[in-house]
mmCIF file of C-alpha atoms in Angstrom:
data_model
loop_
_atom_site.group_PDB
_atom_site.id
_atom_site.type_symbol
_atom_site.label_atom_id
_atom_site.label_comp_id
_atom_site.label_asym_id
_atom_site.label_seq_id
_atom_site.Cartn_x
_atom_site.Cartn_y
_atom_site.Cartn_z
ATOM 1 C CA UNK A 1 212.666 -44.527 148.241
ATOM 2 C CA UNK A 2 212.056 -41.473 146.345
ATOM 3 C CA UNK A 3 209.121 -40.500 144.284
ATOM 4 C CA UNK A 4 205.383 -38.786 144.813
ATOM 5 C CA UNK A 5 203.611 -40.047 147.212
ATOM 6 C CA UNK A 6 200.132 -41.770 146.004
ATOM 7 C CA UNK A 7 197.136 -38.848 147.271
ATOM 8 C CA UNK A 8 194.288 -39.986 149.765
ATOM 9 C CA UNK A 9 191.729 -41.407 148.484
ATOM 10 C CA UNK A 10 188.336 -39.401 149.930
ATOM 11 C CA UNK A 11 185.744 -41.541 151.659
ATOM 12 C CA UNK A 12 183.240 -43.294 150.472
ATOM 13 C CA UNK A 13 180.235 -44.353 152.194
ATOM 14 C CA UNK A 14 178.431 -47.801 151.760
ATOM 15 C CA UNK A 15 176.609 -48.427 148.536
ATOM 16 C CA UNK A 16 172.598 -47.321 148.298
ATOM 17 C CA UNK A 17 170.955 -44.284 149.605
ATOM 18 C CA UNK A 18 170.947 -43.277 153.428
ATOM 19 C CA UNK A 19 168.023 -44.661 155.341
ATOM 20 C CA UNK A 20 164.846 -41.875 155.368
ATOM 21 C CA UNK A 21 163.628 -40.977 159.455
ATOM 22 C CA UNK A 22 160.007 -41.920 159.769
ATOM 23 C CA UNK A 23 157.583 -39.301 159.833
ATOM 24 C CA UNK A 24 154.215 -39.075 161.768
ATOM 25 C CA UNK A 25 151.252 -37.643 159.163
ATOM 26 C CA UNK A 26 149.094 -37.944 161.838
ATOM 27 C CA UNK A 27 150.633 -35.385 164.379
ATOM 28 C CA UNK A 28 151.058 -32.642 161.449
ATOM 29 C CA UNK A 29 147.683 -33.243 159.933
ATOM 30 C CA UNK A 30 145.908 -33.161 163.816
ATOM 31 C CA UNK A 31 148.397 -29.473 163.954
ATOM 32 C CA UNK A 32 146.800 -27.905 160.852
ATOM 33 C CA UNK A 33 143.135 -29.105 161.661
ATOM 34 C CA UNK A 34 143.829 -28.364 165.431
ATOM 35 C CA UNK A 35 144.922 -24.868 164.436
ATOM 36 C CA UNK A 36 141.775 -24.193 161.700
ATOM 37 C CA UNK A 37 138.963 -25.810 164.295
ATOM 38 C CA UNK A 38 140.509 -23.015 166.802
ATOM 39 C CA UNK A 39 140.297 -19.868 164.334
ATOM 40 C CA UNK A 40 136.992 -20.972 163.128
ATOM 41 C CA UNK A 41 135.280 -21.606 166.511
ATOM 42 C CA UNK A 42 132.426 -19.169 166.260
ATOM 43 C CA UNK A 43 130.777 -20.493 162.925
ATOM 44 C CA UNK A 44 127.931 -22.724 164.294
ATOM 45 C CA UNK A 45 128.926 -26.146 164.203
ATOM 46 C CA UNK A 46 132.067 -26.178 163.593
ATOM 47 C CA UNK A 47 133.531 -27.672 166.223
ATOM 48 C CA UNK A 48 133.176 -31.024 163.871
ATOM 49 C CA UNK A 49 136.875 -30.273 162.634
ATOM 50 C CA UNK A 50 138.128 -30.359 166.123
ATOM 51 C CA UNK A 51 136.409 -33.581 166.883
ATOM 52 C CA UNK A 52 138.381 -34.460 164.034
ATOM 53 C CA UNK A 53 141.529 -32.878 165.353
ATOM 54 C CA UNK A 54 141.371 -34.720 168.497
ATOM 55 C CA UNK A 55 140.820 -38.250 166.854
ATOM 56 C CA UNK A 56 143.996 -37.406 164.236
ATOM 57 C CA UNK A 57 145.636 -36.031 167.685
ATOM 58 C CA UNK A 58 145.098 -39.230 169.350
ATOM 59 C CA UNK A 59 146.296 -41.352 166.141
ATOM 60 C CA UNK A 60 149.645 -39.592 165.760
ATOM 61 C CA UNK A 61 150.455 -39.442 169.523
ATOM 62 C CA UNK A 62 149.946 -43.425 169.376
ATOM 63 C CA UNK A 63 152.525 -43.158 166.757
ATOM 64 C CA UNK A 64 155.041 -41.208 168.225
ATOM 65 C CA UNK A 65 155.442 -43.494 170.741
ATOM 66 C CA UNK A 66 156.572 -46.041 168.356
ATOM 67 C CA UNK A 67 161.297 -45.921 168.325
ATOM 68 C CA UNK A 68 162.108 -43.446 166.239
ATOM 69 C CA UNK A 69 159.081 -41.918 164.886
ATOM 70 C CA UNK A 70 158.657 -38.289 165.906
ATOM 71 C CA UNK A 71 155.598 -35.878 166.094
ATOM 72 C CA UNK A 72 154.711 -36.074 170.046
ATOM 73 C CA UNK A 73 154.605 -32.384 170.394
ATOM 74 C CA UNK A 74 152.734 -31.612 167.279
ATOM 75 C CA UNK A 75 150.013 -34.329 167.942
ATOM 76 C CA UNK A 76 150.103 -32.886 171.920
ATOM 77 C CA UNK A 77 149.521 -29.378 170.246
ATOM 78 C CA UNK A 78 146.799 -30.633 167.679
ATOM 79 C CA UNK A 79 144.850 -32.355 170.580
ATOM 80 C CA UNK A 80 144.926 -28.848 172.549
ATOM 81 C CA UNK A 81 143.794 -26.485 169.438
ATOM 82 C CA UNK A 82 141.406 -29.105 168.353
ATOM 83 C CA UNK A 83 139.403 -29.180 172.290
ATOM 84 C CA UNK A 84 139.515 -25.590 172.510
ATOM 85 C CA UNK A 85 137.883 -25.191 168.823
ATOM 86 C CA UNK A 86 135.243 -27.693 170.093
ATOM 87 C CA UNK A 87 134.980 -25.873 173.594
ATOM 88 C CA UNK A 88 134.716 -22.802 171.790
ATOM 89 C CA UNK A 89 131.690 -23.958 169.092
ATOM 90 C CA UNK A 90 129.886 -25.374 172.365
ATOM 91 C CA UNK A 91 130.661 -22.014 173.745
ATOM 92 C CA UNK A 92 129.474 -19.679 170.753
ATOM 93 C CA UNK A 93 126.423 -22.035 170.373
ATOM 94 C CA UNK A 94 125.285 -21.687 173.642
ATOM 95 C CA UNK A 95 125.336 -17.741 173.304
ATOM 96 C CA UNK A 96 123.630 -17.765 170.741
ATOM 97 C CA UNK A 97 120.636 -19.359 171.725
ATOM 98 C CA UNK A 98 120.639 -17.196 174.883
ATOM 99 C CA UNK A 99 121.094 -14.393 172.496
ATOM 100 C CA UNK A 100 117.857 -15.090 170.418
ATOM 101 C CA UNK A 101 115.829 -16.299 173.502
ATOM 102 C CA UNK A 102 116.295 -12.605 174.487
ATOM 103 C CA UNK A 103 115.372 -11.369 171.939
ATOM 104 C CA UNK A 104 112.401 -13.618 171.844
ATOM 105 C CA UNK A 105 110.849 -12.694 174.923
ATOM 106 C CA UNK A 106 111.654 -8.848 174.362
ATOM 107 C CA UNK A 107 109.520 -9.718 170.782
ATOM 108 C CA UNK A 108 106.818 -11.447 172.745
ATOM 109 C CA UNK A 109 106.824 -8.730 175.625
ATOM 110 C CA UNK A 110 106.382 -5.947 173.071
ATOM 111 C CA UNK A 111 103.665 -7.473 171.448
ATOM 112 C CA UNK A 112 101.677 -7.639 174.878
ATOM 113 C CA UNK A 113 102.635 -4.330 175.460
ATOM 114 C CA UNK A 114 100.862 -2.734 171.843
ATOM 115 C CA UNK A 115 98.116 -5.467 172.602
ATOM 116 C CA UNK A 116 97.381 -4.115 176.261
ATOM 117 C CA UNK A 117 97.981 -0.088 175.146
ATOM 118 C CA UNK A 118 95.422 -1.170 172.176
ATOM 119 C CA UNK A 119 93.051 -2.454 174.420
ATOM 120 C CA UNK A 120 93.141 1.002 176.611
ATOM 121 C CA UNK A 121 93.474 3.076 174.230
ATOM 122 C CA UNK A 122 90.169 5.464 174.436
ATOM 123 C CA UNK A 123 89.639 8.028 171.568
ATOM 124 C CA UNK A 124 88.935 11.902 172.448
ATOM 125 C CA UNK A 125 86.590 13.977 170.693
ATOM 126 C CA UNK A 126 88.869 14.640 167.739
ATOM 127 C CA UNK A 127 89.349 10.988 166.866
ATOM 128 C CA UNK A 128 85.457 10.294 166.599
ATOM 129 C CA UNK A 129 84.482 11.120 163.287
ATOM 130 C CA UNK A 130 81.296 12.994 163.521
ATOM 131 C CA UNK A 131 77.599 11.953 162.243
ATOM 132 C CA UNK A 132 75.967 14.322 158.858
ATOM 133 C CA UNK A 133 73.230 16.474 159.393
ATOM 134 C CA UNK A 134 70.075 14.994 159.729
ATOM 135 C CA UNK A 135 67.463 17.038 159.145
ATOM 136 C CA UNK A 136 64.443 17.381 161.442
ATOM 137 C CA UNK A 137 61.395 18.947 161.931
ATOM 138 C CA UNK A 138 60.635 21.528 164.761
ATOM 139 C CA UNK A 139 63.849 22.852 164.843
ATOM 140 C CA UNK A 140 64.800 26.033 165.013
ATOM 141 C CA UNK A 141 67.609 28.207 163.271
ATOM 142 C CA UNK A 142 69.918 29.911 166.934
ATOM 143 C CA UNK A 143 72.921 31.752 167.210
ATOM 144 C CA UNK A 144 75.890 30.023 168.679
ATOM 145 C CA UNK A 145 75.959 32.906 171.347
ATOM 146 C CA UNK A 146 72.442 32.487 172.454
ATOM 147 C CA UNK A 147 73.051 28.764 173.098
ATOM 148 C CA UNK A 148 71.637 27.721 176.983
ATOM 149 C CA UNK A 149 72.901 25.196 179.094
ATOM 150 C CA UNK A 150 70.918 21.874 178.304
ATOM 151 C CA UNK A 151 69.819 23.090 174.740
ATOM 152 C CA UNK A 152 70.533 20.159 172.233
ATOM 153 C CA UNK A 153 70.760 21.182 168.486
ATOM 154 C CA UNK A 154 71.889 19.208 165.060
ATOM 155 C CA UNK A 155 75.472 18.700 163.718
ATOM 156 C CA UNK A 156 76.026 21.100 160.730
ATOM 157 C CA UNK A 157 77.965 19.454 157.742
ATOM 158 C CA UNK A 158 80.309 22.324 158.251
ATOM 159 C CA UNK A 159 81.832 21.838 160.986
ATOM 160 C CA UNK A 160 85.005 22.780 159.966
ATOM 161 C CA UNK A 161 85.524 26.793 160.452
ATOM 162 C CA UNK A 162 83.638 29.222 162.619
ATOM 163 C CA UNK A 163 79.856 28.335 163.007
ATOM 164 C CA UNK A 164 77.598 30.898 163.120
ATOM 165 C CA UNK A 165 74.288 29.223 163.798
ATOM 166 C CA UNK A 166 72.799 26.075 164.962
ATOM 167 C CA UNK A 167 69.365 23.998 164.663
ATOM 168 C CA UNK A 168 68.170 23.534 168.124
ATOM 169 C CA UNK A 169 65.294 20.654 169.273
ATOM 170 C CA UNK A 170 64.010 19.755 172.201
ATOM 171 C CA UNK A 171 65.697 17.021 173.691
ATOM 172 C CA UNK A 172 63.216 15.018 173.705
ATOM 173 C CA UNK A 173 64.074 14.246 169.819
ATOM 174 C CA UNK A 174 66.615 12.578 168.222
ATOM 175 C CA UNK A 175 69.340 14.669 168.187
ATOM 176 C CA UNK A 176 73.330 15.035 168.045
ATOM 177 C CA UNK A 177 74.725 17.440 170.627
ATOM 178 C CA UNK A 178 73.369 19.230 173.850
ATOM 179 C CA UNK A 179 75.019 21.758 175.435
ATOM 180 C CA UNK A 180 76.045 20.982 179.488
ATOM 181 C CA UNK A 181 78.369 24.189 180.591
ATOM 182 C CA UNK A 182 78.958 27.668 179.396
ATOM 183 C CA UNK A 183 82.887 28.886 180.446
ATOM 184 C CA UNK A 184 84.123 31.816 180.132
ATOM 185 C CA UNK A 185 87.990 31.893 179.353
ATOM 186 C CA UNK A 186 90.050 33.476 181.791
ATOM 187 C CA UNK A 187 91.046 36.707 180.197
ATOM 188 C CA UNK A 188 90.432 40.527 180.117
ATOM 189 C CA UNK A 189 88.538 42.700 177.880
ATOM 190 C CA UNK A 190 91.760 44.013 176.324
ATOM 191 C CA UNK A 191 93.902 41.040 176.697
ATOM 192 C CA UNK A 192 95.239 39.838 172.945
ATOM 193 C CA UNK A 193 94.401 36.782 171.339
ATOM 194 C CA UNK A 194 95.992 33.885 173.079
ATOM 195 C CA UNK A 195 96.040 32.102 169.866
ATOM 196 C CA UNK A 196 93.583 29.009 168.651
ATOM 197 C CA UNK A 197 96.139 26.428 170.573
ATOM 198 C CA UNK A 198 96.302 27.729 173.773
ATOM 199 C CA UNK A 199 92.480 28.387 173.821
ATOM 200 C CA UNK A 200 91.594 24.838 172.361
ATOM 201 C CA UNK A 201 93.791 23.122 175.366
ATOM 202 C CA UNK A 202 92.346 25.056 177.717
ATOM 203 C CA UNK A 203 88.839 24.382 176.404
ATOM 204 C CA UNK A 204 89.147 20.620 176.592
ATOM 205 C CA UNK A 205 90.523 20.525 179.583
ATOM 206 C CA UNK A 206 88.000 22.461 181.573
ATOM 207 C CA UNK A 207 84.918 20.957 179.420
ATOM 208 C CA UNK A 208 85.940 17.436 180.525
ATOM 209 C CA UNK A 209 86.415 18.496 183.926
ATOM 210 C CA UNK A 210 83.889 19.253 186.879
ATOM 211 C CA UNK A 211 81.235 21.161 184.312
ATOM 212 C CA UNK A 212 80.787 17.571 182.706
ATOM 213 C CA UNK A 213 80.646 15.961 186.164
ATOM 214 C CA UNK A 214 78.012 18.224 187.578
ATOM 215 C CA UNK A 215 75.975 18.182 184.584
ATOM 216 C CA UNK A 216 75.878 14.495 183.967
ATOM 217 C CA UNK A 217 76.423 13.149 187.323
ATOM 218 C CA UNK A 218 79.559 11.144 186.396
ATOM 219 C CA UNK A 219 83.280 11.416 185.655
ATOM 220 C CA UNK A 220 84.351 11.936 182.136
ATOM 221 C CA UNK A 221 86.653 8.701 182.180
ATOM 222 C CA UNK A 222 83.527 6.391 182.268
ATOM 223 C CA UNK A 223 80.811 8.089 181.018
ATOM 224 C CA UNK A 224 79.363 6.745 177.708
ATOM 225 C CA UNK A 225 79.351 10.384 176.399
ATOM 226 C CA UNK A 226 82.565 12.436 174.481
ATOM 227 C CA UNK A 227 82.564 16.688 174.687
ATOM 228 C CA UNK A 228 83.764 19.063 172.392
ATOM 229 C CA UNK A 229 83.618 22.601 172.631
ATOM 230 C CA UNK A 230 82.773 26.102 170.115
ATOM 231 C CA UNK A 231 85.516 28.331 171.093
ATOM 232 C CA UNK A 232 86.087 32.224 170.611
ATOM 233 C CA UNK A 233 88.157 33.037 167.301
ATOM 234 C CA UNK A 234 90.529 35.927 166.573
ATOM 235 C CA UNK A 235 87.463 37.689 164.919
ATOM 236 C CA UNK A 236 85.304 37.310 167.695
ATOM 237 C CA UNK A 237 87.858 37.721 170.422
ATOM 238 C CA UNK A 238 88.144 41.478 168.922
ATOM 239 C CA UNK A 239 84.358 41.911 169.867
ATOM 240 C CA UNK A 240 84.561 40.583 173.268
ATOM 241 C CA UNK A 241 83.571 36.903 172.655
ATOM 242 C CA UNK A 242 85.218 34.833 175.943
ATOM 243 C CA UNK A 243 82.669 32.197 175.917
ATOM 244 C CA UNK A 244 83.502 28.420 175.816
ATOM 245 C CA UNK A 245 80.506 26.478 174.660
ATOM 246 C CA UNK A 246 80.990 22.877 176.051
ATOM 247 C CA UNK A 247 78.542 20.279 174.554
ATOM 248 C CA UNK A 248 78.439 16.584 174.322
ATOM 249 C CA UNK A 249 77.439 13.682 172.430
ATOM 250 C CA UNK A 250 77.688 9.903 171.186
ATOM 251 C CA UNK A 251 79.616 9.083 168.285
ATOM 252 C CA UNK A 252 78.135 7.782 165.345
ATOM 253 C CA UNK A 253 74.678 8.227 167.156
ATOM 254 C CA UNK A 254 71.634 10.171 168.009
ATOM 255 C CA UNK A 255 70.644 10.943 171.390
ATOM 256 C CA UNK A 256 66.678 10.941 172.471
ATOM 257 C CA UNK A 257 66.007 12.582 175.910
ATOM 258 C CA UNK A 258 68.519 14.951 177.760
ATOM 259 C CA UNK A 259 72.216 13.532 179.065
ATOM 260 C CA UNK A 260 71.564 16.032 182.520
ATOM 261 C CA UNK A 261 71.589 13.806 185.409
ATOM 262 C CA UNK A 262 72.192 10.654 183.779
ATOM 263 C CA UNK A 263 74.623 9.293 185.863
ATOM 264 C CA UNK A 264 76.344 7.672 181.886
#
């Protein structure tokens, strides 16, 4: 028979919407705590979120295995990330505490080590301020070039700057200084001015050396006494002055009776 024939119908599928696939919230939120635990390992405690991530790991794995219901691999991946975050708070933790017991002892150790260089530290001459002049009877006005071993004289409040003159005293009177060596500095009559340094360093060292030794009858190191010296200037360089006047005395004290033979 002739005629158009009818057009296919298109398909049709049964009534209502398709059925959703389960999903597993566990496994994806165990991924993204997993992951965070991991990048945030080295802030002190917290390895807490990957405790978390391992419980939420262990919760969506359990589901996964359920027909159907997928995740596995994310909850597999949120249980690594989230031991590794905890491994690596344990980790950082334990670093630290090695870190600041370090630096503890190095604290503690360098402490002792100021206490102990305290303890031995032992002034020279310079450090030990000196006493005023105490005026005394008997004494008499002396030139700082006619000084004699074993001569004790006064301080003079001027200590500072070249000193012309001194009081000398017997000994047997209270009295600041007393002189133990004359040295002459090793130099010739035309030989310039070394300069105040060099003659200073060479005056302290020789004045604490065997001239203090000899005249007291002990070592510098432990004897109860502390030297200085009067040294040539430029001035008196120019007119021949070599001489080294090494005295001694007690700081903060006067002395009665002579330091020679001693043995402090």
């Amino acid at each position: 028979p002739g005629g158009v024939p009818p057009q296919p119908q298109g398909w049709e599928g049964p009534p209502g919407a398709p059925p959703q696939r389960p999903s597993n919230g566990l496994a994806i939120a165990a991924l993204i705590v997993g992951i965070i635990a991991l990048l945030i390992a080295f802030i002190p405690f917290a390895g807490f979120l990957g405790i978390v991530a391992l419980v939420l790991g262990f919760l969506g794995l359990s589901r996964a295995k359920r027909p159907g219901v997928p995740g596995k691999g994310m909850a597999i991946t949120g249980l690594v990330t989230g031991g590794l975050g905890v491994l690596g708070a344990i980790a950082w933790i334990v670093v630290g505490g090695l870190i600041l017991g370090s630096l503890s002892r190095n604290a503690d150790d360098f402490v002792r080590e100021l206490e102990q260089a305290a303890s031995e530290f032992e002034p020279t001459a310079d450090d030990q301020p000196r006493q005023a002049e105490q005026p005394q009877t008997g004494g008499t006005t002396t030139s700082v070039f006619d000084l004699a071993v074993g001569d004790c004289f006064h301080d003079r409040p001027d200590l500072q700057g070249p000193i012309g003159d001194v009081e000398v005293v017997s000994c047997d009177q209270p009295h600041d200084n007393e002189v133990f060596a004359l040295l002459n500095y090793p130099a010739g009559a035309t030989d310039p001015y070394p300069g105040q340094e060099a003659v200073q360093n060479w005056a302290e060292e020789n004045c604490q050396g065997s001239a203090f030794q000899a005249y007291v009858g002990m070592d510098y190191a432990s004897s109860r006494y502390y030297t200085t010296y009067l040294s040539p200037t430029a001035d008196t360089w120019e007119q021949g002055d070599r001489e080294v006047v090494c005295y001694l005395y007690v700081p903060d004290e006067q002395v009665t009776g002579s330091a020679r033979g001693s043995g402090q």
